[in-house]
Short mmCIF file of C-alpha atoms in Angstrom, two decimals:
data_model
loop_
_atom_site.label_atom_id
_atom_site.label_comp_id
_atom_site.label_asym_id
_atom_site.label_seq_id
_atom_site.Cartn_x
_atom_site.Cartn_y
_atom_site.Cartn_z
CA UNK A 1446 144.80 90.92 -79.60
CA UNK A 1447 141.81 90.52 -77.53
CA UNK A 1448 140.38 87.27 -76.71
CA UNK A 1449 137.03 86.70 -78.04
CA UNK A 1450 134.44 84.32 -76.67
CA UNK A 1451 134.00 82.40 -79.66
CA UNK A 1452 137.93 81.75 -79.73
CA UNK A 1453 138.36 84.43 -82.53
CA UNK A 1454 140.42 87.93 -81.82
CA UNK A 1455 140.03 91.38 -82.72
CA UNK A 1456 136.88 93.20 -82.09
CA UNK A 1457 133.39 93.10 -83.22
CA UNK A 1458 131.20 95.98 -85.16
CA UNK A 1459 127.47 95.89 -84.39
CA UNK A 1460 126.34 92.13 -84.71
CA UNK A 1461 129.52 91.46 -87.23
CA UNK A 1462 132.86 91.96 -87.04
CA UNK A 1463 135.79 92.90 -88.65
CA UNK A 1464 136.16 88.80 -89.76
CA UNK A 1465 131.88 89.00 -90.09
CA UNK A 1466 131.50 86.46 -86.96
CA UNK A 1467 128.35 86.75 -85.21
CA UNK A 1468 128.69 88.52 -82.07
CA UNK A 1469 128.63 85.83 -79.61
CA UNK A 1470 125.81 87.21 -77.51
CA UNK A 1471 123.72 86.12 -80.24
CA UNK A 1472 125.05 82.49 -80.15
CA UNK A 1473 124.42 82.57 -76.62
CA UNK A 1474 120.98 83.47 -77.41
CA UNK A 1475 120.69 80.62 -79.70
CA UNK A 1476 122.00 77.73 -77.18
CA UNK A 1477 119.16 79.56 -74.69
CA UNK A 1478 116.49 79.14 -77.04
CA UNK A 1479 117.56 75.64 -77.58
CA UNK A 1480 117.38 74.97 -74.10
CA UNK A 1481 114.12 76.25 -73.57
CA UNK A 1482 112.79 74.36 -76.11
CA UNK A 1483 113.73 71.19 -74.83
CA UNK A 1484 112.40 72.05 -71.39
CA UNK A 1485 108.95 73.22 -72.65
CA UNK A 1486 108.24 70.69 -75.12
CA UNK A 1487 109.32 67.71 -73.33
CA UNK A 1488 107.90 69.07 -69.77
CA UNK A 1489 106.26 72.12 -69.03
CA UNK A 1490 103.89 72.20 -72.04
CA UNK A 1491 103.70 68.45 -72.04
CA UNK A 1492 102.98 67.94 -68.63
CA UNK A 1493 99.06 68.41 -68.96
CA UNK A 1494 99.38 65.56 -71.19
CA UNK A 1495 100.89 63.08 -68.17
CA UNK A 1496 98.01 64.69 -65.95
CA UNK A 1497 95.60 63.53 -68.20
CA UNK A 1498 96.38 59.81 -68.98
CA UNK A 1499 97.69 59.13 -64.81
CA UNK A 1500 94.57 60.59 -63.88
CA UNK A 1501 92.85 57.61 -66.08
CA UNK A 1502 95.42 55.27 -65.41
CA UNK A 1503 96.54 55.63 -61.84
CA UNK A 1504 93.23 57.04 -60.11
CA UNK A 1505 95.29 60.15 -58.86
CA UNK A 1506 93.11 63.00 -58.31
CA UNK A 1507 93.58 66.37 -60.17
CA UNK A 1508 94.47 67.88 -56.57
CA UNK A 1509 97.39 65.48 -55.96
CA UNK A 1510 99.09 65.96 -59.64
CA UNK A 1511 98.63 69.77 -59.41
CA UNK A 1512 100.54 69.34 -56.00
CA UNK A 1513 103.22 67.72 -58.13
CA UNK A 1514 103.20 70.93 -60.52
CA UNK A 1515 103.06 73.10 -57.02
CA UNK A 1516 106.56 71.44 -55.74
CA UNK A 1517 108.51 72.95 -59.31
CA UNK A 1518 107.23 76.51 -58.27
CA UNK A 1519 107.83 75.88 -54.28
CA UNK A 1520 111.58 74.62 -54.85
CA UNK A 1521 111.71 77.47 -57.55
CA UNK A 1522 111.53 80.04 -55.09
CA UNK A 1523 113.54 78.00 -51.94
CA UNK A 1524 116.69 78.03 -54.50
CA UNK A 1525 115.90 81.64 -56.54
CA UNK A 1526 118.08 83.71 -54.09
CA UNK A 1527 120.92 81.48 -53.89
CA UNK A 1528 120.68 80.59 -57.69
CA UNK A 1529 120.95 84.68 -58.16
CA UNK A 1530 123.88 85.12 -56.00
CA UNK A 1531 125.82 82.29 -57.32
CA UNK A 1532 125.55 83.48 -61.05
CA UNK A 1533 126.16 87.06 -59.89
CA UNK A 1534 129.43 85.73 -58.54
CA UNK A 1535 130.58 82.93 -60.80
CA UNK A 1536 128.34 82.80 -63.73
CA UNK A 1537 125.82 80.18 -65.08
CA UNK A 1538 127.71 77.62 -67.17
CA UNK A 1539 128.23 75.21 -64.65
CA UNK A 1540 125.15 75.41 -62.78
CA UNK A 1541 123.43 74.83 -66.63
CA UNK A 1542 125.10 71.73 -67.45
CA UNK A 1543 124.13 70.30 -63.92
CA UNK A 1544 120.98 71.15 -64.12
CA UNK A 1545 120.46 69.49 -67.67
CA UNK A 1546 121.68 66.24 -66.47
CA UNK A 1547 119.28 66.74 -63.25
CA UNK A 1548 116.48 67.54 -65.71
CA UNK A 1549 117.10 64.49 -68.19
CA UNK A 1550 117.68 62.01 -64.78
CA UNK A 1551 114.26 63.20 -63.63
CA UNK A 1552 112.56 61.61 -66.87
CA UNK A 1553 114.45 58.59 -66.62
CA UNK A 1554 113.00 58.00 -63.13
CA UNK A 1555 109.41 59.19 -64.14
CA UNK A 1556 109.40 56.54 -66.52
CA UNK A 1557 109.86 53.98 -63.60
CA UNK A 1558 107.19 55.38 -61.05
CA UNK A 1559 104.61 52.83 -59.44
CA UNK A 1560 103.53 55.24 -56.66
CA UNK A 1561 102.62 58.62 -56.12
CA UNK A 1562 105.41 59.33 -53.90
CA UNK A 1563 107.69 58.33 -56.55
CA UNK A 1564 106.06 60.72 -58.99
CA UNK A 1565 106.86 63.45 -56.77
CA UNK A 1566 110.40 62.41 -56.60
CA UNK A 1567 110.64 62.32 -59.97
CA UNK A 1568 109.06 65.47 -60.52
CA UNK A 1569 111.26 67.13 -57.58
CA UNK A 1570 114.14 66.30 -59.70
CA UNK A 1571 113.29 67.84 -62.72
CA UNK A 1572 112.07 70.95 -61.00
CA UNK A 1573 115.53 71.33 -59.52
CA UNK A 1574 117.04 70.57 -63.03
CA UNK A 1575 114.99 73.15 -64.62
CA UNK A 1576 115.94 75.73 -61.77
CA UNK A 1577 119.52 75.05 -62.53
CA UNK A 1578 119.48 75.14 -66.16
CA UNK A 1579 116.06 76.77 -67.23
CA UNK A 1580 114.77 80.54 -67.61
CA UNK A 1581 116.48 82.14 -64.49
CA UNK A 1582 119.73 81.36 -65.22
CA UNK A 1583 119.84 81.55 -68.98
CA UNK A 1584 118.02 84.82 -68.84
CA UNK A 1585 120.60 86.27 -66.10
CA UNK A 1586 123.65 85.04 -68.93
CA UNK A 1587 121.84 86.96 -71.73
CA UNK A 1588 121.08 90.26 -69.67
CA UNK A 1589 124.96 90.49 -69.48
CA UNK A 1590 125.53 90.64 -72.80
CA UNK A 1591 122.83 93.00 -74.14
CA UNK A 1592 121.15 96.53 -73.14
CA UNK A 1593 120.01 98.19 -76.25
CA UNK A 1594 118.64 94.85 -77.59
CA UNK A 1595 118.24 93.49 -74.64
CA UNK A 1596 114.22 92.68 -75.23
CA UNK A 1597 114.77 91.73 -78.39
CA UNK A 1598 117.47 89.02 -77.25
CA UNK A 1599 115.22 87.76 -74.74
CA UNK A 1600 112.34 87.49 -76.94
CA UNK A 1601 114.63 85.60 -79.36
CA UNK A 1602 115.42 83.21 -76.10
CA UNK A 1603 111.54 83.08 -75.28
CA UNK A 1604 110.79 81.58 -79.43
CA UNK A 1605 112.21 78.26 -77.58
CA UNK A 1606 110.01 78.45 -74.81
CA UNK A 1607 107.39 79.28 -77.58
CA UNK A 1608 108.17 76.63 -80.00
CA UNK A 1609 108.51 73.97 -77.69
CA UNK A 1610 104.41 74.18 -77.44
CA UNK A 1611 104.39 72.81 -80.91
CA UNK A 1612 106.19 69.28 -79.85
CA UNK A 1613 103.28 68.85 -77.26
CA UNK A 1614 101.30 66.91 -80.17
CA UNK A 1615 104.78 64.40 -80.70
CA UNK A 1616 104.43 64.28 -76.88
CA UNK A 1617 100.68 63.18 -76.99
CA UNK A 1618 100.98 60.92 -79.73
CA UNK A 1619 104.02 59.09 -78.31
CA UNK A 1620 102.25 58.85 -75.12
CA UNK A 1621 99.29 57.20 -76.79
CA UNK A 1622 101.47 55.07 -79.21
CA UNK A 1623 104.22 53.87 -77.11
CA UNK A 1624 103.02 54.48 -73.49
CA UNK A 1625 103.98 57.01 -71.00
CA UNK A 1626 106.52 55.39 -69.79
CA UNK A 1627 108.83 54.72 -72.91
CA UNK A 1628 108.12 58.95 -73.82
CA UNK A 1629 109.50 59.64 -70.47
CA UNK A 1630 112.86 57.73 -70.80
CA UNK A 1631 113.21 58.94 -74.72
CA UNK A 1632 112.55 62.60 -73.37
CA UNK A 1633 115.33 62.13 -70.31
CA UNK A 1634 118.06 60.44 -72.97
CA UNK A 1635 116.88 63.64 -75.63
CA UNK A 1636 117.05 66.16 -72.63
CA UNK A 1637 120.88 64.87 -72.01
CA UNK A 1638 122.13 64.26 -75.43
CA UNK A 1639 120.69 67.84 -76.96
CA UNK A 1640 121.18 70.14 -73.89
CA UNK A 1641 124.56 69.56 -73.19
CA UNK A 1642 126.23 70.81 -75.98
CA UNK A 1643 124.08 73.72 -75.58
CA UNK A 1644 124.78 74.20 -72.52
CA UNK A 1645 128.60 74.59 -72.96
CA UNK A 1646 128.28 77.87 -75.05
CA UNK A 1647 126.90 79.90 -72.20
CA UNK A 1648 129.60 82.49 -71.17
CA UNK A 1649 129.75 84.61 -68.31
CA UNK A 1650 129.72 88.54 -68.89
CA UNK A 1651 131.33 89.82 -72.49
CA UNK A 1652 134.24 92.21 -70.87
CA UNK A 1653 135.72 88.52 -69.47
CA UNK A 1654 135.95 87.79 -73.15
CA UNK A 1655 137.08 90.81 -74.96
CA UNK A 1656 133.61 91.56 -76.17
CA UNK A 1657 131.38 94.97 -75.51
CA UNK A 1658 127.80 95.20 -74.08
CA UNK A 1659 125.48 94.56 -77.37
CA UNK A 1660 128.82 93.82 -79.72
CA UNK A 1661 129.43 97.63 -80.32
CA UNK A 1662 133.06 98.20 -81.43
CA UNK A 1663 134.93 99.36 -78.19
CA UNK A 1664 134.98 103.36 -79.17
CA UNK A 1665 131.02 103.08 -79.62
CA UNK A 1666 130.67 101.08 -76.58
CA UNK A 1667 132.61 103.53 -74.73
CA UNK A 1668 130.50 106.72 -76.40
CA UNK A 1669 127.40 104.89 -75.19
CA UNK A 1670 128.71 104.36 -71.50
CA UNK A 1671 129.61 107.87 -71.22
CA UNK A 1672 126.12 109.52 -72.57
CA UNK A 1673 123.42 110.18 -69.88
CA UNK A 1674 123.81 109.41 -66.21
CA UNK A 1675 126.91 107.74 -64.80
CA UNK A 1676 126.77 103.91 -65.18
CA UNK A 1677 127.24 103.22 -61.61
CA UNK A 1678 124.26 105.41 -60.73
CA UNK A 1679 122.21 103.09 -62.97
CA UNK A 1680 123.27 99.82 -61.31
CA UNK A 1681 121.18 99.19 -58.26
CA UNK A 1682 122.44 97.38 -55.34
CA UNK A 1683 119.91 94.25 -54.03
CA UNK A 1684 119.09 96.44 -51.15
CA UNK A 1685 118.39 99.63 -53.22
CA UNK A 1686 116.15 97.81 -55.63
CA UNK A 1687 113.81 96.03 -52.56
CA UNK A 1688 113.11 99.62 -51.42
CA UNK A 1689 111.47 100.67 -54.60
CA UNK A 1690 107.59 100.35 -55.29
CA UNK A 1691 108.75 98.94 -58.60
CA UNK A 1692 110.13 95.67 -57.27
CA UNK A 1693 107.58 94.68 -55.86
CA UNK A 1694 104.76 95.62 -58.30
CA UNK A 1695 106.57 93.88 -60.93
CA UNK A 1696 107.15 90.75 -58.86
CA UNK A 1697 103.45 90.42 -57.76
CA UNK A 1698 102.37 91.41 -61.25
CA UNK A 1699 104.50 88.88 -62.80
CA UNK A 1700 103.11 86.33 -60.18
CA UNK A 1701 99.59 87.09 -60.79
CA UNK A 1702 100.20 86.58 -64.67
CA UNK A 1703 101.50 82.96 -63.90
CA UNK A 1704 98.31 81.97 -62.09
CA UNK A 1705 96.70 81.46 -65.67
CA UNK A 1706 99.73 80.50 -66.99
CA UNK A 1707 100.38 77.43 -64.87
CA UNK A 1708 96.83 76.64 -64.26
CA UNK A 1709 96.48 76.35 -68.48
CA UNK A 1710 99.56 74.36 -68.53
CA UNK A 1711 98.90 71.87 -66.13
CA UNK A 1712 95.00 71.72 -66.42
CA UNK A 1713 93.79 72.64 -70.11
CA UNK A 1714 93.91 69.37 -71.81
CA UNK A 1715 92.47 67.79 -69.09
CA UNK A 1716 89.52 70.40 -69.05
CA UNK A 1717 89.34 69.86 -72.93
CA UNK A 1718 89.07 66.26 -72.44
CA UNK A 1719 86.75 65.58 -69.06
CA UNK A 1720 85.19 68.68 -69.44
CA UNK A 1721 84.19 69.35 -72.97
CA UNK A 1722 84.79 65.91 -74.67
CA UNK A 1723 87.70 66.33 -76.63
CA UNK A 1724 90.12 63.60 -77.18
CA UNK A 1725 93.91 63.95 -75.97
CA UNK A 1726 94.89 64.51 -79.22
CA UNK A 1727 92.46 67.52 -80.20
CA UNK A 1728 93.21 68.93 -76.95
CA UNK A 1729 96.60 69.17 -78.07
CA UNK A 1730 95.65 71.04 -81.20
CA UNK A 1731 94.31 73.39 -79.45
CA UNK A 1732 97.48 73.90 -77.38
CA UNK A 1733 99.92 73.82 -80.60
CA UNK A 1734 97.52 76.58 -82.28
CA UNK A 1735 98.51 78.56 -78.62
CA UNK A 1736 102.23 77.80 -79.16
CA UNK A 1737 102.33 79.24 -82.70
CA UNK A 1738 100.42 82.00 -81.46
CA UNK A 1739 103.03 82.31 -78.57
CA UNK A 1740 105.41 82.61 -81.52
CA UNK A 1741 103.46 85.25 -83.00
CA UNK A 1742 103.68 87.37 -79.59
CA UNK A 1743 107.40 86.49 -79.05
CA UNK A 1744 107.70 88.16 -82.37
CA UNK A 1745 106.10 91.13 -81.70
CA UNK A 1746 107.94 91.92 -78.43
CA UNK A 1747 111.08 91.36 -80.57
CA UNK A 1748 109.97 94.24 -82.90
CA UNK A 1749 108.36 96.30 -80.46
CA UNK A 1750 109.92 95.69 -76.69
CA UNK A 1751 112.71 98.08 -76.75
CA UNK A 1752 110.66 100.65 -78.26
CA UNK A 1753 107.37 100.46 -76.36
CA UNK A 1754 106.69 101.11 -72.61
CA UNK A 1755 107.13 97.68 -71.23
CA UNK A 1756 104.71 98.28 -68.18
CA UNK A 1757 101.86 99.31 -70.43
CA UNK A 1758 102.03 96.39 -72.65
CA UNK A 1759 102.48 93.87 -69.75
CA UNK A 1760 99.15 95.28 -68.50
CA UNK A 1761 97.60 94.75 -71.87
CA UNK A 1762 98.64 91.48 -72.04
CA UNK A 1763 96.88 90.72 -68.42
CA UNK A 1764 94.16 91.37 -69.68
CA UNK A 1765 94.05 89.07 -72.80
CA UNK A 1766 95.04 86.50 -70.48
CA UNK A 1767 91.94 87.08 -68.11
CA UNK A 1768 89.88 86.78 -71.45
CA UNK A 1769 91.38 84.09 -72.80
CA UNK A 1770 90.59 81.69 -69.94
CA UNK A 1771 87.29 82.64 -70.03
CA UNK A 1772 86.63 81.75 -73.29
CA UNK A 1773 88.50 78.42 -72.51
CA UNK A 1774 86.12 78.28 -69.74
CA UNK A 1775 83.09 78.32 -71.37
CA UNK A 1776 83.91 77.11 -74.90
CA UNK A 1777 80.79 75.74 -76.84
CA UNK A 1778 83.13 74.67 -80.03
CA UNK A 1779 86.58 75.23 -81.83
CA UNK A 1780 85.85 78.99 -82.25
CA UNK A 1781 85.81 79.96 -78.58
CA UNK A 1782 88.81 77.35 -78.03
CA UNK A 1783 90.97 79.20 -80.95
CA UNK A 1784 90.06 82.75 -79.80
CA UNK A 1785 91.38 81.44 -76.11
CA UNK A 1786 94.86 80.00 -78.03
CA UNK A 1787 95.38 82.92 -80.42
CA UNK A 1788 94.47 85.57 -77.30
CA UNK A 1789 96.52 83.59 -74.26
CA UNK A 1790 99.50 82.84 -76.66
CA UNK A 1791 100.17 86.32 -77.84
CA UNK A 1792 100.01 87.74 -74.60
CA UNK A 1793 102.32 85.32 -72.80
CA UNK A 1794 104.72 85.10 -76.12
CA UNK A 1795 104.88 89.24 -75.77
CA UNK A 1796 104.70 89.41 -71.80
CA UNK A 1797 107.29 86.68 -70.85
CA UNK A 1798 110.24 88.13 -72.14
CA UNK A 1799 109.37 91.40 -71.00
CA UNK A 1800 109.21 90.50 -67.41
CA UNK A 1801 113.04 90.16 -67.26
CA UNK A 1802 113.56 92.76 -69.57
CA UNK A 1803 111.93 95.46 -67.45
CA UNK A 1804 113.33 94.59 -64.52
CA UNK A 1805 116.95 94.97 -65.95
CA UNK A 1806 116.39 98.15 -67.43
CA UNK A 1807 115.28 99.83 -64.00
CA UNK A 1808 117.86 98.13 -61.93
CA UNK A 1809 120.98 97.43 -63.80
CA UNK A 1810 123.09 94.52 -64.62
CA UNK A 1811 125.17 94.31 -61.36
CA UNK A 1812 122.72 92.57 -59.18
CA UNK A 1813 120.26 91.29 -61.77
CA UNK A 1814 120.91 88.06 -60.35
CA UNK A 1815 119.97 88.19 -56.47
CA UNK A 1816 117.34 90.81 -57.85
CA UNK A 1817 115.87 88.03 -60.15
CA UNK A 1818 116.54 85.12 -57.32
CA UNK A 1819 114.52 87.19 -54.70
CA UNK A 1820 111.20 87.92 -56.84
CA UNK A 1821 110.82 84.44 -57.48
CA UNK A 1822 109.58 84.08 -54.06
CA UNK A 1823 106.47 86.49 -54.99
CA UNK A 1824 106.46 84.54 -58.36
CA UNK A 1825 105.84 81.18 -56.66
CA UNK A 1826 102.86 82.40 -55.61
CA UNK A 1827 101.11 82.76 -58.86
CA UNK A 1828 103.17 79.21 -60.28
CA UNK A 1829 101.44 77.49 -57.04
CA UNK A 1830 98.48 79.03 -56.99
CA UNK A 1831 97.33 78.51 -60.30
CA UNK A 1832 97.11 74.63 -61.04
CA UNK A 1833 96.30 74.22 -57.11
CA UNK A 1834 92.91 76.81 -56.85
CA UNK A 1835 92.11 75.00 -60.41
CA UNK A 1836 92.58 71.59 -59.37
CA UNK A 1837 91.11 71.43 -55.56
CA UNK A 1838 88.03 73.67 -57.07
CA UNK A 1839 87.44 70.74 -60.13
CA UNK A 1840 87.76 67.73 -57.39
CA UNK A 1841 85.38 69.78 -55.17
CA UNK A 1842 82.89 70.85 -58.15
CA UNK A 1843 83.25 68.07 -60.54
CA UNK A 1844 84.75 70.77 -63.31
CA UNK A 1845 87.24 73.74 -63.71
CA UNK A 1846 84.21 76.45 -64.38
CA UNK A 1847 84.40 77.90 -61.00
CA UNK A 1848 88.51 77.53 -60.59
CA UNK A 1849 89.12 78.77 -64.09
CA UNK A 1850 86.52 82.10 -63.54
CA UNK A 1851 87.93 83.01 -60.31
CA UNK A 1852 91.92 83.09 -61.79
CA UNK A 1853 90.86 84.71 -64.34
CA UNK A 1854 89.11 87.59 -62.67
CA UNK A 1855 92.30 87.77 -60.32
CA UNK A 1856 94.54 88.18 -63.11
CA UNK A 1857 92.58 90.61 -65.08
CA UNK A 1858 92.74 93.09 -61.49
CA UNK A 1859 96.00 92.15 -61.75
CA UNK A 1860 96.61 94.46 -64.86
CA UNK A 1861 96.70 97.44 -62.23
CA UNK A 1862 100.28 96.36 -60.77
CA UNK A 1863 101.82 97.12 -63.88
CA UNK A 1864 100.13 100.44 -64.57
CA UNK A 1865 101.67 101.61 -61.37
CA UNK A 1866 104.96 99.97 -61.53
CA UNK A 1867 107.18 103.29 -62.62
CA UNK A 1868 110.63 103.14 -63.20
CA UNK A 1869 112.29 104.18 -59.78
CA UNK A 1870 114.90 107.22 -59.63
CA UNK A 1871 118.77 106.62 -59.91
CA UNK A 1872 119.43 105.78 -56.01
CA UNK A 1873 120.80 108.51 -53.86
CA UNK A 1874 124.36 107.65 -52.70
CA UNK A 1875 126.64 109.63 -50.21
#
């Protein structure tokens, strides 16, 4: 009798086993999606609402507030390799629990700030929390449980990130109604109360719990691994992955894409408020439409992500990011704002899960934590550069047009990085 991750016994058959229980990998996907929803809805996509309010109330510059967003990315880049090593060897559950706690405590600290230094300190605590419990460790955990349906599983997890944006108007309403301090305090309490039970559902590898990858019956899993090249031949070590051009092209392409994503998350609401004359509530509705479109993009990836050429899809999404940002930059009314929200949202939802799925497809599961962790250093260039370029140029010129246009051009040209990121041949070993 084999021990199952959900406490039952016996094997599984596809998604459903002999006892009609859902393959535990999908339960993990649901928990990971819930954690992504919390982090996106309360911070990542709602951060712009805090920026708009604190700019008016405290008089802090856009550059200073952009620096706080950049701190999150710098911290992720510094911790990435270490977190990758830990996840590969010990699993992600304890790390995710600690991260949820720090994420919530960061919000509690944010509710008490009285200076820019304290604001930065609160952001650092939240940033460490999201690194320990966010997209990176959750992705590594999911990759270990799926292969044939990997893009579908990661897309399902990405729904949490996408749907979290729908919560932005609620955060904006709360800030306007109750104030940003009460909103931040309540966010911290909710993050801990909801996130901790979800974190407890994350497991390491299916083999440790008597399961098989994708939930296949044992014989079917054996037949799948016996077809084609040997499993070990597809599993790259970290050094072997670093020696491929695909590692660097994918990492740079991912980072360039995030130039737009992070700039929009931090500055879009403030641009629509100060540059286009809309209220925070009206701007948040555009973000809501963007989020709905992101959900559409995720579902599109769920449908075609395991069938189509992932690098081609990513290149097309980069062009959609660029065109969408230009529409936001020069919008003269609701039609262009709506077009921005749809293009950018669909591109983000479709491209996001593909970034990790393509790496796992190319390099295998064995060292994927370290491979993703080392990628964060290059990805951080986009995460830091996007908000900073937009914020600094806005302070210098008085609006976001120059910065947003520059970012759009860079991202459009960056689509070529994915075009050339072809799958590397299996590593040659003695």
